[in-house]
Amino acid sequence: MSRRIIVSFLAGIIVAMFFLTSSFLLISSLEKINLVKEKLKTNNELLINYMEVDRINNTSLLVSVMDSIRVTLIDKNGDVLFDSSGKRGLENHLDRLEVQEAMESGQGSDIRISKTLNTQMVYYATRLSDGKILRSSTEAGSLNLGGGFVKYMLGTFAFVILVSYLISRKIADYLLEPIQEMTFATDRIANGEYTRRVRVRSDAELGKLGMNFNNMAERLETTFIENEEKQNRLEAILKSMNSGVFAYDNADKIIMINPFCKQLFGISDNVIGKGVYEIKELRELIFMLNDEEDILEVQIEEPIRKDIRIKSAEILGERGSLVGTVVVLEDITDLKKLEKMRSQFVANVSHELKTPLTSIKGFSETLKFVKDESTRNKFLDIINDESERLTRLINDILTLSSIEQVKSLKNEEIDISYESEKVYHLLNPKAEAKNITLSLTQKEPLFMLGDVDLYNQLLLNLVDNAIKYTRENGEVQIRIEREDTLIKVVVSDTGIGIPEKHLNRIFERFYRVDKARDRAMGGTGLGLAIVKHIVLSMGGTIEVSSEIGKGTQFVVYLPMYKESYDEE
Ligand SMILES: Nc1ncnc2c1ncn2[C@@H]1O[C@H](COP(=O)(O)OP(=O)(O)OP(=O)(O)O)[C@@H](O)[C@H]1O
Ligand SMILES: [Mg+2]
C-alpha cells in the first residue's frame, strides 16, 4: 500500500516534470525560431533599403551578404534571379509558402526542410516595390542550451524526485498510520479485547473514520457485555435448575446441556457439539419423544433409578424457522414416591381401622346370643380393647397430621427436666408391672423453646417402646444432657433389639418389625413416625442403634433456640 502510494506519487511527479520540460523546450525553440525570423526580416529590410534607397546593384549587394544567411531574389513569376548559395538553374519558387504569402501580403515566412540544402531552414520573404520577392533563409539549428543546462536539469530532476519521494513517504505514513492502527485494533477486538479504541485525529476525514470506528467498537462492546450477561444469567438459571435441560440443533448436534441433566444420566464428559444420537441415553429419550406427542413420563434405571417427566419444545429462529429442539426433564421421583406413600397410607389406615371394627362388629353381634355371663364379659372386654385401639389409632393419625401442619406449632419455653420427670412418673408403673428398672438421669435443669405437648409425645413414645419391647426384669434408661446449644435425649433399653434390615424403616408409618407380634402388643406402628415428625418439626435429628437380644438405643438432638429450627 505504502509502496503503491509512493510509486504513483513519483510517477505523477515524473510525468509532470516530463511535460514541463518538454513544453519548456518547445516554447524555447519556438522563441528561437521567432528570433531567427526577426533576424531574417531585419536582414531583408536592410537589403531592400540598400537596393531601393541607396540604389546599390542588386547582385553585387547580395553577393556581399554574410555566409550564414542565404539570400534569394525571385521575380514575380517565381523564377530565381539570384541565390547567394551560388547554385544556378534553381526551380521555380512560386510554390514556396513564404513566397506566396509575401506576394499576397508583402511578408511571408516558413520553416521546413529545404529541398535544395536538405536541412531544416527558416525562410522569410519580403515583397519589393517592383513586385520581386527577396527571401532570406538560414538554418533553423538546434536549440543549444549548453552542457550547464543539462547538468542543472538533471540535478533538479534528482532533487525533485528525492523531495517527492520523501514527501510521498510522509503522506503514505500519514494516510496509512490510522489504517494500520485500525487494523491492529480490529485484530485485538476480534481476539476479544473489546475495550480497544483508536486515536481520533484532527484531520476531518481521518478523524471521522476514527470516531466511527470507536463508536462501532463501543456498540460492539455493549452488545457483547449484554450478551455475556444474558448468557451468564441463562447459564446460572440452567445450572441452578432442578430440572434437566438439553438442546440440539437441526444437525442433531448438542448445543446445550445443564449439569442436572448430565447428572441424571451420569454423563461426565463434555458432550457439546456431539451428535445427540451418539449418546445412548439421550437417543432413547428422543426416540420415545418422537413417538409420543406431548408430555412423557418414563423411568430410567441408570445410573440411579429415577422417574422423569419429559417435555420437548421447538426452538424457532428469526423468521420462525426451526433451528433446534429443547428437551426439559423433570425429576418426579419424589412426587411419585409421595403419591405411592399417600395411597399406601390410605390403604394402611383403612386396613388398621377395619381390623378393630370387624372384631367389634363380630363380637357385638355374637353377644346377643351369648347367655353365659363370663363369656359375655370376655366379649365385652374385647370390644372395649378394640375400641380403645381404634381411639388410639385415630388419635395417632390426628397427631401426625397436626404435626405436619407446621403452622400450628407453638413456641413456648419447655422445662425439659420437669416434663421429662412427668413422662418418667407416667410410665414408671408400666415398667414396674414388667419389673423393669426405669431410670432418668439429668444433671442440670434444661430449657428449650418449642411445643411442650410435642416434646412429651416424643419422649413418651420412645420410653413406651423401650418398655414395651423389653422383657421382664430388663432395664430402661432415660439420659438427658446438654451439648452446646443442643439437648441430647438418649433412651436405651436392654430389650429384644431390632434386626439391622428393619432399622431404616421403623420410622415409616404403620411399619412394624414383626406385624403379628407387635400388633398383639397393641401397637399401631405410628409411634416412631410421630417421633420422627416431631424431631424434624423441631429442627432436630434422631439416630437409632440396636443389637438383637441386647437392646436398642435412640439418640435425639434438639436445638435449644428458636433460630436453629426456624430454618427448618
Ligand atoms: N425399643 C425398641 N426395641 C425393639 N423394637 C422396637 C423398639 N422401638 C420400636 N421398635 C420396633 O419398631 C416398630 C415401630 O415402632 P412404633 O412405635 O412406630 O410402633 P408400635 O410401637 O408398634 O405402635 P405404637 O407406638 O403406634 O403403639 C415396632 O413395631 C417395633 O417392632
Ligand atoms: Mg410405639
XYZ file of C-alpha atoms and ligand atoms in Angstrom:
600
model
C 0.000 0.000 0.000
C 2.720 2.395 1.080
C 4.810 1.435 -1.994
C 1.866 1.966 -4.284
C 1.252 5.429 -2.927
C 4.956 6.343 -3.292
C 5.206 4.859 -6.802
C 2.025 6.603 -8.026
C 3.133 9.863 -6.490
C 6.579 9.653 -8.045
C 5.130 8.595 -11.413
C 2.859 11.638 -11.291
C 5.763 13.920 -10.477
C 7.939 12.437 -13.243
C 5.172 12.745 -15.840
C 4.529 16.321 -14.745
C 8.238 17.087 -14.971
C 8.440 15.483 -18.381
C 5.600 17.623 -19.698
C 7.004 20.719 -18.075
C 10.462 20.179 -19.586
C 9.016 19.320 -22.996
C 6.833 22.402 -23.070
C 9.775 24.466 -21.854
C 11.912 23.140 -24.690
C 9.115 23.626 -27.227
C 8.479 27.186 -26.157
C 12.219 27.860 -26.150
C 12.648 26.553 -29.686
C 9.608 28.498 -30.927
C 11.038 31.574 -29.309
C 14.355 30.906 -31.010
C 12.685 30.491 -34.429
C 10.858 33.758 -33.882
C 14.165 35.395 -33.118
C 15.653 33.892 -36.282
C 12.654 35.104 -38.297
C 13.070 38.564 -36.823
C 16.771 38.490 -37.785
C 15.880 37.464 -41.373
C 13.202 40.150 -41.541
C 15.707 42.816 -40.454
C 18.179 41.431 -42.952
C 15.567 41.724 -45.718
C 14.624 45.242 -44.695
C 18.271 46.295 -44.598
C 18.947 44.874 -48.052
C 15.781 46.390 -49.509
C 16.789 49.705 -48.063
C 20.153 49.432 -49.717
C 18.581 48.374 -53.009
C 15.766 50.891 -53.185
C 17.056 53.900 -51.326
C 20.779 53.727 -51.988
C 20.227 52.133 -55.444
C 23.018 49.698 -54.981
C 23.196 46.982 -57.626
C 21.244 44.002 -56.563
C 23.642 41.283 -57.410
C 26.780 42.915 -56.063
C 24.902 43.724 -52.866
C 23.551 40.279 -52.405
C 26.899 38.635 -53.038
C 28.389 40.615 -50.198
C 25.879 39.303 -47.694
C 27.238 37.169 -44.852
C 27.624 33.470 -45.294
C 25.304 32.259 -42.602
C 22.322 33.761 -44.382
C 21.240 32.596 -47.779
C 19.564 35.256 -49.833
C 17.401 34.557 -52.832
C 15.846 37.048 -55.220
C 12.789 35.804 -57.008
C 10.839 37.569 -59.719
C 7.068 37.914 -59.971
C 6.811 34.596 -61.776
C 8.730 32.705 -59.186
C 11.891 32.348 -61.207
C 15.062 32.615 -59.162
C 17.053 35.643 -60.245
C 19.829 35.218 -57.759
C 20.767 32.842 -54.979
C 23.622 33.508 -52.618
C 24.356 29.838 -52.319
C 25.766 30.157 -55.795
C 23.614 27.408 -57.223
C 22.240 28.017 -60.694
C 19.159 26.799 -62.501
C 17.050 26.568 -59.445
C 13.468 25.520 -59.972
C 10.569 27.919 -59.910
C 9.870 29.078 -56.333
C 6.260 30.171 -56.782
C 5.020 27.126 -54.838
C 7.008 28.097 -51.737
C 4.685 29.095 -48.919
C 6.649 32.155 -47.783
C 6.819 33.377 -51.395
C 3.084 33.012 -51.872
C 2.382 34.813 -48.562
C 4.777 37.635 -49.473
C 3.131 38.074 -52.878
C -0.215 38.402 -51.211
C 0.566 40.444 -48.111
C 4.108 41.701 -48.566
C 5.584 39.393 -45.902
C 5.784 35.638 -45.555
C 7.648 33.023 -43.591
C 8.004 29.288 -43.302
C 10.055 26.623 -41.618
C 10.730 23.423 -43.491
C 13.349 21.107 -44.753
C 14.974 22.696 -47.752
C 14.872 20.612 -50.883
C 17.993 22.355 -52.078
C 20.091 22.076 -48.903
C 18.284 19.228 -47.203
C 18.342 20.849 -43.770
C 15.687 22.449 -41.560
C 15.519 26.030 -42.710
C 13.728 29.183 -41.637
C 12.576 31.363 -44.569
C 11.486 34.947 -44.544
C 10.254 36.624 -47.735
C 9.547 40.321 -48.339
C 7.976 41.819 -51.463
C 9.907 44.592 -53.113
C 8.132 47.621 -54.526
C 8.678 46.313 -58.080
C 6.955 43.037 -57.209
C 10.081 40.928 -56.844
C 10.475 38.855 -53.740
C 13.537 38.990 -51.550
C 13.886 35.900 -49.421
C 16.396 35.335 -46.673
C 16.836 31.978 -45.076
C 19.055 30.380 -42.552
C 19.343 27.012 -40.803
C 16.876 26.630 -38.003
C 19.668 24.995 -35.997
C 19.180 23.041 -32.811
C 18.261 24.612 -29.586
C 21.597 24.719 -27.912
C 21.050 25.166 -24.229
C 24.596 24.294 -23.337
C 26.054 21.490 -21.156
C 25.440 23.512 -17.977
C 21.734 23.485 -18.596
C 21.596 19.693 -18.954
C 23.526 19.246 -15.710
C 21.303 21.735 -13.975
C 18.238 19.995 -15.365
C 19.433 16.546 -14.244
C 20.285 17.928 -10.817
C 16.858 19.475 -10.480
C 15.308 16.210 -11.627
C 17.179 14.231 -9.000
C 16.380 16.767 -6.315
C 12.691 16.912 -7.193
C 12.460 13.131 -7.246
C 14.192 12.873 -3.900
C 11.998 15.527 -2.313
C 8.905 13.963 -3.898
C 9.944 10.593 -2.578
C 10.298 11.961 0.941
C 7.003 13.835 0.726
C 5.193 10.827 -0.688
C 6.552 8.711 2.150
C 5.296 11.207 4.663
C 1.869 11.254 3.001
C 1.783 7.490 2.826
C 2.697 7.267 6.503
C 0.107 9.856 7.412
C -2.578 8.011 5.477
C -1.545 4.536 6.456
C -0.871 5.054 10.157
C -4.570 5.267 11.117
C -5.332 2.329 8.853
C -2.580 0.322 10.473
C -3.808 1.370 13.890
C -7.321 0.303 12.964
C -6.096 -2.970 11.561
C -4.329 -3.614 14.848
C -7.400 -2.567 16.837
C -9.742 -4.771 14.773
C -7.357 -7.622 15.310
C -7.387 -7.084 19.067
C -11.180 -6.726 19.125
C -11.536 -9.892 17.086
C -9.450 -11.580 19.773
C -11.851 -10.455 22.470
C -10.213 -7.210 23.626
C -13.439 -5.223 23.352
C -12.146 -2.179 25.201
C -9.622 -1.389 22.437
C -10.066 2.086 20.808
C -8.144 4.143 18.223
C -6.758 7.687 18.400
C -9.138 10.229 16.864
C -7.136 12.528 14.536
C -7.761 16.212 13.996
C -7.966 15.634 10.242
C -11.599 15.831 9.095
C -11.880 12.564 7.168
C -9.493 10.510 9.250
C -10.994 11.969 12.421
C -14.469 10.933 11.301
C -13.193 7.492 10.403
C -11.569 7.116 13.824
C -14.698 8.366 15.561
C -16.913 5.991 13.600
C -14.566 3.172 14.351
C -14.647 3.931 18.075
C -18.437 4.208 18.049
C -18.623 0.872 16.351
C -16.245 -0.662 18.878
C -18.294 0.880 21.707
C -21.503 -0.645 20.420
C -19.814 -3.941 19.877
C -18.569 -3.877 23.452
C -22.003 -3.018 24.840
C -23.666 -5.702 22.773
C -21.039 -8.173 23.816
C -21.384 -7.310 27.511
C -25.167 -7.513 27.251
C -24.941 -10.844 25.505
C -22.474 -12.121 28.036
C -24.724 -11.024 30.909
C -27.698 -12.672 29.274
C -25.679 -15.782 28.709
C -24.443 -15.792 32.312
C -27.952 -15.286 33.620
C -29.232 -18.090 31.466
C -26.355 -20.315 32.484
C -26.913 -19.558 36.163
C -30.593 -20.375 35.781
C -29.849 -23.551 33.899
C -27.173 -24.562 36.399
C -29.331 -23.980 39.434
C -32.372 -25.603 37.906
C -33.736 -28.725 39.493
C -34.706 -29.963 36.074
C -32.581 -31.336 33.309
C -32.380 -29.324 30.107
C -30.624 -30.107 26.866
C -30.959 -28.733 23.366
C -29.797 -29.842 19.954
C -29.771 -28.142 16.595
C -31.098 -29.170 13.202
C -27.965 -31.166 12.521
C -28.751 -33.123 15.739
C -25.678 -31.677 17.452
C -25.985 -30.942 21.161
C -25.814 -27.199 21.732
C -26.553 -27.086 25.430
C -26.874 -29.427 28.374
C -27.169 -28.445 32.024
C -25.415 -30.128 34.968
C -28.641 -31.580 36.310
C -29.273 -33.366 33.035
C -25.718 -34.718 32.911
C -26.021 -35.915 36.478
C -29.381 -37.514 35.717
C -27.844 -39.659 33.004
C -24.377 -39.985 34.569
C -22.725 -38.148 31.670
C -19.329 -36.907 32.826
C -17.535 -35.722 29.683
C -18.200 -32.698 27.558
C -20.848 -33.588 25.010
C -21.412 -30.168 23.459
C -21.104 -30.453 19.688
C -21.573 -34.207 19.699
C -24.441 -35.812 17.866
C -27.433 -36.285 20.125
C -27.952 -39.777 18.743
C -24.386 -40.711 19.666
C -25.302 -40.577 23.353
C -27.249 -43.679 24.218
C -29.406 -42.267 26.994
C -30.463 -39.198 25.065
C -31.057 -41.199 21.897
C -33.574 -43.436 23.637
C -35.357 -40.423 25.061
C -35.623 -38.718 21.693
C -36.968 -41.861 20.080
C -39.628 -42.019 22.759
C -40.414 -38.339 22.308
C -40.790 -38.774 18.577
C -43.352 -41.466 19.167
C -45.367 -39.700 21.814
C -46.642 -36.227 21.249
C -46.910 -34.200 24.417
C -45.515 -34.913 27.816
C -43.991 -38.245 28.552
C -43.269 -39.944 31.858
C -40.537 -42.549 31.913
C -38.412 -44.389 34.383
C -34.653 -44.528 33.928
C -32.618 -47.225 35.605
C -29.043 -45.959 35.138
C -27.136 -44.599 36.977
C -29.871 -44.199 39.602
C -33.452 -45.272 39.191
C -35.491 -42.144 38.630
C -38.931 -41.199 37.440
C -38.762 -38.361 34.963
C -41.265 -36.303 33.056
C -40.063 -35.177 29.624
C -41.295 -32.320 27.544
C -39.839 -31.043 24.321
C -40.253 -27.753 22.525
C -39.051 -26.383 19.237
C -36.501 -23.570 19.105
C -37.564 -21.110 16.451
C -35.144 -18.860 14.582
C -35.540 -15.330 13.324
C -38.124 -15.946 10.647
C -39.936 -18.630 12.509
C -37.802 -21.353 11.034
C -36.980 -24.364 13.151
C -33.393 -24.159 14.417
C -33.413 -26.843 17.057
C -35.192 -28.634 19.848
C -35.029 -28.182 23.585
C -35.900 -31.019 25.925
C -36.796 -30.472 29.579
C -36.607 -33.344 32.042
C -38.275 -33.076 35.392
C -37.274 -35.373 38.218
C -40.586 -36.612 39.601
C -39.152 -39.452 41.669
C -40.121 -37.816 44.973
C -43.518 -36.909 43.637
C -44.121 -40.475 42.572
C -42.851 -41.737 45.915
C -45.145 -39.352 47.753
C -48.060 -40.423 45.598
C -47.262 -44.025 46.368
C -46.869 -43.294 50.067
C -50.169 -41.472 50.170
C -52.084 -44.278 48.560
C -50.264 -46.769 50.768
C -51.142 -44.704 53.811
C -54.801 -44.643 52.864
C -54.717 -48.394 52.316
C -52.939 -48.900 55.655
C -55.313 -46.629 57.561
C -58.337 -48.367 56.089
C -56.872 -51.722 56.960
C -55.937 -50.675 60.509
C -59.395 -49.220 61.052
C -61.126 -52.191 59.567
C -59.466 -54.793 61.812
C -60.754 -53.484 65.183
C -64.102 -52.558 63.614
C -64.544 -56.059 62.272
C -63.909 -57.582 65.647
C -66.165 -55.040 67.423
C -68.915 -55.805 64.926
C -68.387 -59.545 65.152
C -68.307 -59.714 68.938
C -71.226 -57.330 69.448
C -73.373 -59.348 67.023
C -72.473 -62.629 68.725
C -73.069 -61.051 72.136
C -76.825 -61.163 71.547
C -76.805 -64.938 71.567
C -74.362 -65.480 74.406
C -76.068 -66.269 77.656
C -73.037 -67.207 79.690
C -72.001 -64.321 81.947
C -68.246 -64.875 81.861
C -68.166 -65.263 78.082
C -70.229 -62.105 77.699
C -67.793 -60.228 79.924
C -64.888 -61.594 77.909
C -66.549 -60.420 74.695
C -67.255 -57.036 76.203
C -63.607 -56.714 77.250
C -62.521 -57.485 73.706
C -64.934 -54.893 72.332
C -63.582 -52.406 74.847
C -59.952 -53.166 73.924
C -60.664 -52.857 70.236
C -62.475 -49.537 70.618
C -59.550 -48.295 72.695
C -57.182 -49.338 69.930
C -59.451 -47.585 67.434
C -59.359 -44.399 69.500
C -55.603 -44.628 69.833
C -55.228 -45.133 66.136
C -57.416 -42.190 65.296
C -55.577 -40.052 67.844
C -52.223 -41.029 66.378
C -53.372 -40.169 62.869
C -54.662 -36.834 64.097
C -51.387 -36.155 65.904
C -49.426 -36.947 62.781
C -51.428 -34.634 60.582
C -51.342 -31.866 63.164
C -47.526 -32.057 63.305
C -47.428 -31.937 59.545
C -49.231 -28.626 59.660
C -46.196 -26.812 60.969
C -48.118 -23.548 61.322
C -49.852 -24.724 64.441
C -46.528 -25.269 66.200
C -46.219 -23.497 69.492
C -43.034 -21.760 70.571
C -43.027 -21.737 74.354
C -40.391 -22.390 76.953
C -40.148 -26.060 77.793
C -38.812 -27.042 81.169
C -37.147 -30.181 79.932
C -36.303 -31.523 83.378
C -39.837 -31.112 84.659
C -41.533 -32.541 81.531
C -39.155 -35.490 81.402
C -39.886 -36.301 85.011
C -43.589 -36.220 84.239
C -43.128 -38.795 81.492
C -40.983 -40.867 83.824
C -43.693 -40.904 86.501
C -46.386 -41.637 83.936
C -44.644 -44.704 82.566
C -42.934 -45.995 85.702
C -45.988 -48.051 86.741
C -45.962 -49.785 83.347
C -42.261 -50.542 83.795
C -42.803 -51.762 87.324
C -45.566 -54.054 86.088
C -42.949 -55.819 83.991
C -40.368 -55.486 86.733
C -38.288 -53.256 84.529
C -35.991 -50.672 86.124
C -36.756 -47.309 84.618
C -34.214 -44.579 85.367
C -33.994 -40.904 84.498
C -30.654 -39.083 84.587
C -30.375 -35.349 84.129
C -27.536 -33.401 85.685
C -28.717 -29.826 85.249
C -32.025 -28.059 84.720
C -32.545 -27.595 80.985
C -34.858 -25.374 78.964
C -35.643 -25.062 75.336
C -38.109 -23.280 73.085
C -40.799 -25.352 71.416
C -44.104 -27.151 71.812
C -44.386 -28.863 75.228
C -47.000 -31.360 74.069
C -44.813 -32.456 71.209
C -41.810 -32.917 73.468
C -43.906 -35.059 75.809
C -45.238 -37.152 72.933
C -41.714 -37.690 71.665
C -40.323 -38.916 74.963
C -43.477 -40.856 75.791
C -43.347 -42.797 72.542
C -39.657 -43.645 72.856
C -39.911 -44.754 76.502
C -43.181 -46.578 75.822
C -41.480 -48.547 73.054
C -38.472 -49.256 75.211
C -40.667 -50.718 77.986
C -42.918 -52.493 75.501
C -40.079 -54.207 73.657
C -38.046 -55.154 76.742
C -38.663 -58.405 78.506
C -39.381 -58.640 82.237
C -36.568 -57.721 84.651
C -34.934 -55.604 81.986
C -33.717 -52.051 82.195
C -34.715 -48.803 80.501
C -32.649 -45.646 80.841
C -33.537 -42.048 80.014
C -30.493 -39.734 79.851
C -30.825 -36.050 79.170
C -27.850 -33.738 78.809
C -26.709 -30.609 77.043
C -24.258 -30.452 74.153
C -23.534 -26.831 73.203
C -26.865 -25.466 72.086
C -28.361 -28.904 71.655
C -30.328 -31.037 74.029
C -29.401 -34.688 73.815
C -32.075 -37.200 74.794
C -30.998 -40.843 74.995
C -33.496 -43.659 75.552
C -31.852 -47.047 75.822
C -33.163 -50.426 76.801
C -31.962 -53.974 77.311
C -34.781 -55.277 75.141
C -35.251 -57.535 72.178
C -33.495 -55.246 69.710
C -34.311 -54.514 66.094
C -32.834 -56.507 63.204
C -30.497 -54.356 61.106
C -32.523 -54.580 57.888
C -35.525 -53.000 59.643
C -33.598 -50.135 61.185
C -34.104 -47.647 58.382
C -37.785 -48.495 58.002
C -39.102 -48.342 61.587
C -39.848 -44.626 61.214
C -42.284 -45.285 58.381
C -45.963 -45.110 59.122
C -47.538 -48.423 60.164
C -44.173 -50.119 59.934
C -43.727 -52.869 62.463
C -40.849 -55.289 62.677
C -42.999 -58.276 63.459
C -46.528 -57.472 62.334
C -48.404 -60.113 64.315
C -46.353 -59.837 67.497
C -46.232 -56.034 67.611
C -49.873 -55.744 66.777
C -50.714 -58.138 69.584
C -48.801 -55.792 71.860
C -51.315 -53.138 70.925
C -49.090 -51.128 68.640
C -50.357 -49.308 65.588
C -46.949 -48.700 64.054
C -47.421 -44.947 64.108
C -45.400 -44.149 67.244
C -41.973 -43.756 65.655
C -43.445 -41.983 62.615
C -44.836 -39.428 65.059
C -41.468 -39.219 66.837
C -39.632 -38.619 63.572
C -42.067 -35.902 62.571
C -41.771 -34.176 65.916
C -37.968 -34.228 65.768
C -37.994 -32.796 62.240
C -40.508 -30.112 63.126
C -38.236 -29.056 65.998
C -35.214 -28.947 63.704
C -33.517 -31.860 65.401
C -32.115 -35.258 64.444
C -32.750 -38.822 65.564
C -30.489 -41.861 65.369
C -31.070 -45.458 66.297
C -28.662 -48.266 67.031
C -29.636 -51.740 68.059
C -28.371 -55.225 68.681
C -30.709 -58.187 68.655
C -31.228 -59.614 72.096
C -29.097 -56.925 73.728
C -31.092 -53.764 73.387
C -31.853 -50.635 71.455
C -30.737 -47.035 71.824
C -32.451 -43.949 70.396
C -30.488 -40.672 70.459
C -32.329 -37.422 69.774
C -30.703 -33.990 69.361
C -32.920 -30.928 69.694
C -31.762 -27.329 69.197
C -32.455 -25.180 72.254
C -33.181 -21.934 70.458
C -35.787 -20.909 68.007
C -33.322 -19.620 65.332
C -31.971 -23.110 64.887
C -35.209 -24.723 63.993
C -36.688 -21.690 62.292
C -34.543 -22.562 59.329
C -36.220 -25.934 59.008
N -37.111 -50.001 71.725
C -37.450 -50.878 70.779
N -36.953 -52.127 70.813
C -37.264 -53.012 69.831
N -38.078 -52.757 68.795
C -38.610 -51.526 68.731
C -38.308 -50.523 69.678
N -38.956 -49.397 69.328
C -39.633 -49.683 68.192
N -39.439 -50.964 67.829
C -39.953 -51.642 66.597
O -40.323 -50.643 65.708
C -41.699 -50.781 65.322
C -42.328 -49.423 65.111
O -42.463 -48.751 66.330
P -43.688 -47.772 66.573
O -43.525 -47.113 67.854
O -43.743 -46.912 65.361
O -44.931 -48.706 66.507
P -45.610 -49.542 67.660
O -44.844 -49.353 68.893
O -45.717 -50.917 67.111
O -47.040 -48.910 67.743
P -47.477 -47.565 68.518
O -46.233 -46.967 69.055
O -48.126 -46.770 67.446
O -48.399 -48.039 69.542
C -42.310 -51.529 66.404
O -43.409 -52.259 65.919
C -41.189 -52.428 66.836
O -41.150 -53.579 66.060
Mg -44.532 -47.399 69.772
